[in-house]
Amino acid sequence: MEPALTPAEAVARQAEDSAGVKIAKLVRLDYGPAMPTPRAEDDLIVPVNIGEYDESRTTGVMRLGADASDLTTTFHRTNIPDELKGLVPDDLSSMTTRAISIDGSGTYEHRADQKDVPAGKTWLHHSGSGCGMAERAVGSLDLRAILSPKVLLKLTAPASSPGEVIDGVATVVHAGSAAQSEFQRQAPGDDPVTLAVLRERFRSMEVSWRLWVGPDGLPRRLRLEEARPATEEGMPKTSVTEIDFTGWGSDVTVVPPPGEQVHETGSCLAPEPG
């Protein structure tokens, strides 16, 4: 049975009430087969393409309408070849990142290793209007984009079929694929020349999806698969993202960290870690 409201309508209604939703997100990156190469001066084998990490796990909350989020991401290596275990570090706890993003106030980032944070501070903050332009140009489907009416209309355009029970409710599932460029968006202040260059560079990227929707029209799960046909050295060939949405309508409060703990930075910070 189709939901009474479309996902775009159901999420918009949640936004009107400034309601919240709980997020659990898993991202898996595939760099292809490991290709160790011997260094010239000795016989040490060095991995060249397993990446800084190949898996990230994000949990937290989003508040709709007022557009705010509090998300924490941990990073992991699960792709170390057996012959390199013990040589390649697998403890990535120093990369654990918490990001608080509040519309109109910018993004606050706290990383476990306190990278780029001066003594006496614990958070980095940036509120530049130009941040996120690359993601918008490529059509990157971050959490804010996914829950926007425009993107939800695109994701639910394919006819639905019966899905499984998720979070205690029966669902329908919409499955489709498109060039990632179809999800491009622009914000005031974005440089049109830079946007055009980025769009051309990534225009061949493809994304496929499966979106599970509950009887109330609200998304319950999303699976995204992205492929890069012409992968640059050191970049993942594919990525798979799985997101569970639970606790729709939660009373979510997102507040910035204490001002005395914040360091203003000129570098853009990703509103969504991982």
Coordinates of C-alpha atoms in Angstrom, one line a residue:
M1 CA 0.0 0.0 0.0
E2 CA 1.3 3.4 -0.9
P3 CA 1.8 5.9 2.0
A4 CA -0.9 8.6 2.4
L5 CA 1.8 11.3 2.0
T6 CA 4.8 11.3 -0.4
P7 CA 8.2 11.3 1.4
A8 CA 8.7 14.9 0.2
E9 CA 5.4 15.9 1.8
A10 CA 6.0 13.8 5.0
V11 CA 9.4 15.2 5.6
A12 CA 8.2 18.8 4.8
R13 CA 5.6 18.3 7.5
Q14 CA 8.3 17.2 10.0
A15 CA 10.3 20.3 9.0
E16 CA 7.3 22.6 9.8
D17 CA 7.3 21.2 13.3
S18 CA 11.1 21.5 13.6
A19 CA 11.0 17.8 14.5
G20 CA 14.1 15.6 14.7
V21 CA 15.2 12.3 13.4
K22 CA 17.9 9.9 14.6
I23 CA 20.6 8.9 12.1
A24 CA 22.8 5.8 11.7
K25 CA 25.0 5.9 8.7
L26 CA 27.6 3.4 7.3
V27 CA 29.9 4.2 4.4
R28 CA 32.1 1.6 2.7
L29 CA 34.8 2.6 0.2
D30 CA 36.4 0.2 -2.3
Y31 CA 39.8 1.2 -3.7
G32 CA 40.1 -2.0 -5.7
P33 CA 42.7 -4.8 -5.1
A34 CA 45.6 -3.8 -3.0
M35 CA 48.7 -3.3 -5.2
P36 CA 51.8 -3.4 -2.9
T37 CA 55.0 -2.1 -4.5
P38 CA 58.6 -2.7 -3.2
R39 CA 60.6 0.4 -2.4
A40 CA 63.8 0.8 -4.3
E41 CA 66.1 1.0 -1.3
D42 CA 64.9 -2.2 0.5
D43 CA 62.4 -5.0 0.4
L44 CA 59.7 -3.3 2.5
I45 CA 56.3 -3.7 0.9
V46 CA 54.2 -0.5 0.9
P47 CA 50.5 -0.4 0.2
V48 CA 49.6 2.2 -2.4
N49 CA 45.9 2.2 -2.6
I50 CA 44.1 1.0 0.5
G51 CA 43.2 4.6 1.5
E52 CA 43.4 6.4 4.8
Y53 CA 40.3 4.4 5.8
D54 CA 37.7 2.3 4.0
E55 CA 34.7 2.5 6.4
S56 CA 33.1 5.2 8.5
R57 CA 30.2 5.0 10.9
T58 CA 28.1 8.0 11.8
T59 CA 25.5 8.4 14.5
G60 CA 23.6 11.3 15.8
V61 CA 20.5 13.5 15.3
M62 CA 19.2 16.0 12.8
R63 CA 16.6 18.7 13.4
L64 CA 14.5 19.6 10.4
G65 CA 13.1 23.0 9.5
A66 CA 15.6 24.8 11.7
D67 CA 18.2 22.7 9.9
A68 CA 20.7 21.5 12.6
S69 CA 22.6 18.3 13.3
D70 CA 24.9 16.8 15.8
L71 CA 26.8 13.8 14.3
T72 CA 29.8 11.8 15.4
T73 CA 31.8 9.7 13.0
T74 CA 34.3 6.9 13.6
F75 CA 36.7 5.7 11.0
H76 CA 38.0 2.2 10.3
R77 CA 40.3 0.1 8.2
T78 CA 38.9 -3.3 7.2
N79 CA 40.8 -3.7 4.0
I80 CA 44.4 -4.4 5.2
P81 CA 45.9 -7.3 3.3
D82 CA 47.0 -10.2 5.5
E83 CA 50.6 -9.8 4.7
L84 CA 50.5 -6.2 5.8
K85 CA 48.6 -6.6 9.1
G86 CA 50.9 -5.4 11.8
L87 CA 52.6 -3.0 9.5
V88 CA 49.6 -0.8 8.6
P89 CA 48.0 0.8 11.7
D90 CA 44.4 -0.1 12.2
D91 CA 43.7 2.1 15.2
L92 CA 42.0 5.2 13.7
S93 CA 40.4 6.4 16.9
S94 CA 42.4 9.6 16.7
M95 CA 40.2 10.5 13.6
T96 CA 36.9 10.3 15.5
T97 CA 35.0 13.5 14.6
R98 CA 32.0 15.2 16.1
A99 CA 30.4 17.9 13.9
I100 CA 27.7 20.3 15.0
S101 CA 26.0 22.2 12.2
I102 CA 23.4 24.9 12.7
D103 CA 21.9 26.9 9.9
G104 CA 23.0 30.5 10.1
S105 CA 25.8 29.7 12.6
G106 CA 28.0 27.4 10.5
T107 CA 29.8 24.2 11.4
Y108 CA 31.7 23.3 14.6
E109 CA 34.1 20.3 14.4
H110 CA 35.8 18.4 17.3
R111 CA 38.4 15.8 16.3
A112 CA 39.8 13.4 18.8
D113 CA 43.4 14.2 17.9
Q114 CA 42.7 18.0 18.2
K115 CA 44.2 18.5 14.7
D116 CA 44.6 22.2 13.8
V117 CA 43.2 23.3 17.2
P118 CA 45.3 25.8 19.2
A119 CA 46.1 25.2 22.9
G120 CA 43.2 26.0 25.1
K121 CA 40.6 25.3 22.4
T122 CA 38.7 22.1 21.5
W123 CA 36.5 23.1 18.6
L124 CA 37.1 24.5 15.1
H125 CA 34.4 26.8 13.6
H126 CA 33.7 28.1 10.2
S127 CA 30.6 29.9 8.8
G128 CA 31.7 30.9 5.3
S129 CA 28.9 30.9 2.7
G130 CA 31.1 29.4 0.0
C131 CA 31.7 26.2 2.0
G132 CA 30.3 23.0 0.4
M133 CA 30.4 24.3 -3.1
A134 CA 32.3 21.3 -4.4
E135 CA 29.8 18.9 -2.9
R136 CA 26.9 20.9 -4.4
A137 CA 28.6 20.9 -7.8
V138 CA 29.2 17.2 -7.9
G139 CA 25.7 16.4 -6.6
S140 CA 27.0 14.8 -3.4
L141 CA 24.1 13.3 -1.5
D142 CA 24.8 14.3 2.1
L143 CA 22.1 14.0 4.7
R144 CA 20.7 17.5 4.2
A145 CA 20.4 16.9 0.4
I146 CA 18.8 13.5 0.9
L147 CA 16.0 14.9 3.1
S148 CA 15.3 17.9 0.8
P149 CA 12.0 17.9 -1.1
K150 CA 13.8 18.1 -4.5
V151 CA 16.0 15.1 -3.9
L152 CA 13.2 13.0 -2.3
L153 CA 11.0 13.7 -5.4
K154 CA 13.9 12.3 -7.5
L155 CA 14.5 9.3 -5.3
T156 CA 10.8 8.3 -5.2
A157 CA 10.1 8.9 -8.9
P158 CA 10.6 5.2 -9.8
A159 CA 7.5 3.0 -9.0
S160 CA 7.6 1.4 -5.6
S161 CA 7.5 -2.3 -4.8
P162 CA 6.9 -4.1 -1.5
G163 CA 9.8 -3.8 1.0
E164 CA 10.7 -5.5 4.2
V165 CA 9.7 -4.6 7.7
I166 CA 12.1 -1.9 9.0
D167 CA 12.0 -0.3 12.5
G168 CA 8.8 -2.3 13.1
V169 CA 6.8 -1.1 10.1
A170 CA 6.1 -2.5 6.6
T171 CA 7.7 -0.5 3.9
V172 CA 7.7 0.1 0.2
V173 CA 11.0 0.5 -1.7
H174 CA 11.9 2.8 -4.6
A175 CA 14.9 1.8 -6.7
G176 CA 16.6 3.7 -9.4
S177 CA 19.8 5.1 -10.9
A178 CA 21.0 8.3 -12.5
A179 CA 24.0 10.4 -13.3
Q180 CA 25.1 12.1 -10.1
S181 CA 25.1 15.4 -11.9
E182 CA 21.3 15.3 -11.8
F183 CA 21.5 16.0 -8.1
Q184 CA 23.6 19.2 -8.5
R185 CA 22.5 22.2 -6.7
Q186 CA 23.8 25.8 -6.2
A187 CA 23.8 28.3 -3.4
P188 CA 24.0 32.1 -3.4
G189 CA 27.7 33.1 -3.8
D190 CA 28.9 29.9 -5.5
D191 CA 31.4 30.8 -8.2
P192 CA 29.9 29.7 -11.6
V193 CA 33.3 29.0 -13.2
T194 CA 34.4 26.7 -10.4
L195 CA 31.0 25.0 -10.5
A196 CA 31.3 24.4 -14.3
V197 CA 34.8 22.9 -13.9
L198 CA 33.7 20.6 -11.1
R199 CA 30.6 19.5 -13.0
E200 CA 32.6 18.6 -16.1
R201 CA 35.1 16.7 -14.1
F202 CA 32.6 14.5 -12.3
R203 CA 29.8 14.4 -14.9
S204 CA 30.4 10.6 -15.6
M205 CA 29.7 9.6 -12.0
E206 CA 26.7 7.3 -11.5
V207 CA 24.6 6.8 -8.4
S208 CA 22.0 4.0 -7.8
W209 CA 19.7 3.9 -4.8
R210 CA 17.1 1.9 -2.9
L211 CA 14.8 4.0 -0.6
W212 CA 12.5 2.3 1.9
V213 CA 9.5 4.3 2.9
G214 CA 7.1 3.6 5.8
P215 CA 3.2 3.9 5.7
D216 CA 3.5 7.5 7.0
G217 CA 5.6 8.5 4.0
L218 CA 8.8 8.9 6.1
P219 CA 12.1 7.4 4.9
R220 CA 13.2 4.4 7.0
R221 CA 16.4 3.4 5.1
L222 CA 18.4 4.5 2.1
R223 CA 21.2 2.6 0.3
L224 CA 23.4 4.5 -2.2
E225 CA 26.0 3.1 -4.5
E226 CA 28.3 5.5 -6.3
A227 CA 30.8 4.6 -9.0
R228 CA 33.7 6.6 -10.4
P229 CA 34.6 5.3 -13.9
A230 CA 37.9 7.2 -14.2
T231 CA 39.2 7.0 -10.7
E232 CA 42.3 9.0 -9.8
E233 CA 45.2 7.4 -8.0
G234 CA 44.4 7.0 -4.3
M235 CA 40.6 7.6 -4.8
P236 CA 38.0 5.0 -4.1
K237 CA 36.5 3.3 -7.2
T238 CA 33.1 2.8 -5.6
S239 CA 31.3 3.7 -2.4
V240 CA 28.3 2.2 -0.7
T241 CA 26.3 4.2 1.9
E242 CA 23.6 2.8 4.1
I243 CA 21.5 5.2 6.3
D244 CA 18.8 4.2 8.8
F245 CA 16.3 6.9 9.9
T246 CA 14.6 6.3 13.2
G247 CA 12.8 8.3 15.9
W248 CA 11.0 10.6 13.5
G249 CA 9.4 13.4 15.4
S250 CA 11.9 13.3 18.2
D251 CA 12.4 16.4 20.3
V252 CA 16.0 17.3 19.2
T253 CA 18.0 20.1 20.7
V254 CA 21.3 21.1 18.9
V255 CA 23.4 23.8 20.5
P256 CA 26.8 25.2 19.7
P257 CA 29.7 24.4 22.0
P258 CA 30.8 27.0 24.6
G259 CA 32.3 30.0 22.9
E260 CA 35.5 29.9 24.9
Q261 CA 36.2 26.4 23.5
V262 CA 35.9 27.5 19.9
H263 CA 38.7 28.5 17.5
E264 CA 37.6 30.4 14.3
T265 CA 39.2 29.0 11.2
G266 CA 39.4 30.1 7.6
S267 CA 39.1 26.5 6.4
C268 CA 35.8 25.1 5.4
L269 CA 34.5 22.3 7.6
A270 CA 32.3 19.5 6.3
P271 CA 28.8 19.8 7.9
E272 CA 28.6 16.0 7.8
P273 CA 31.7 14.0 8.9
G274 CA 32.7 10.9 7.0

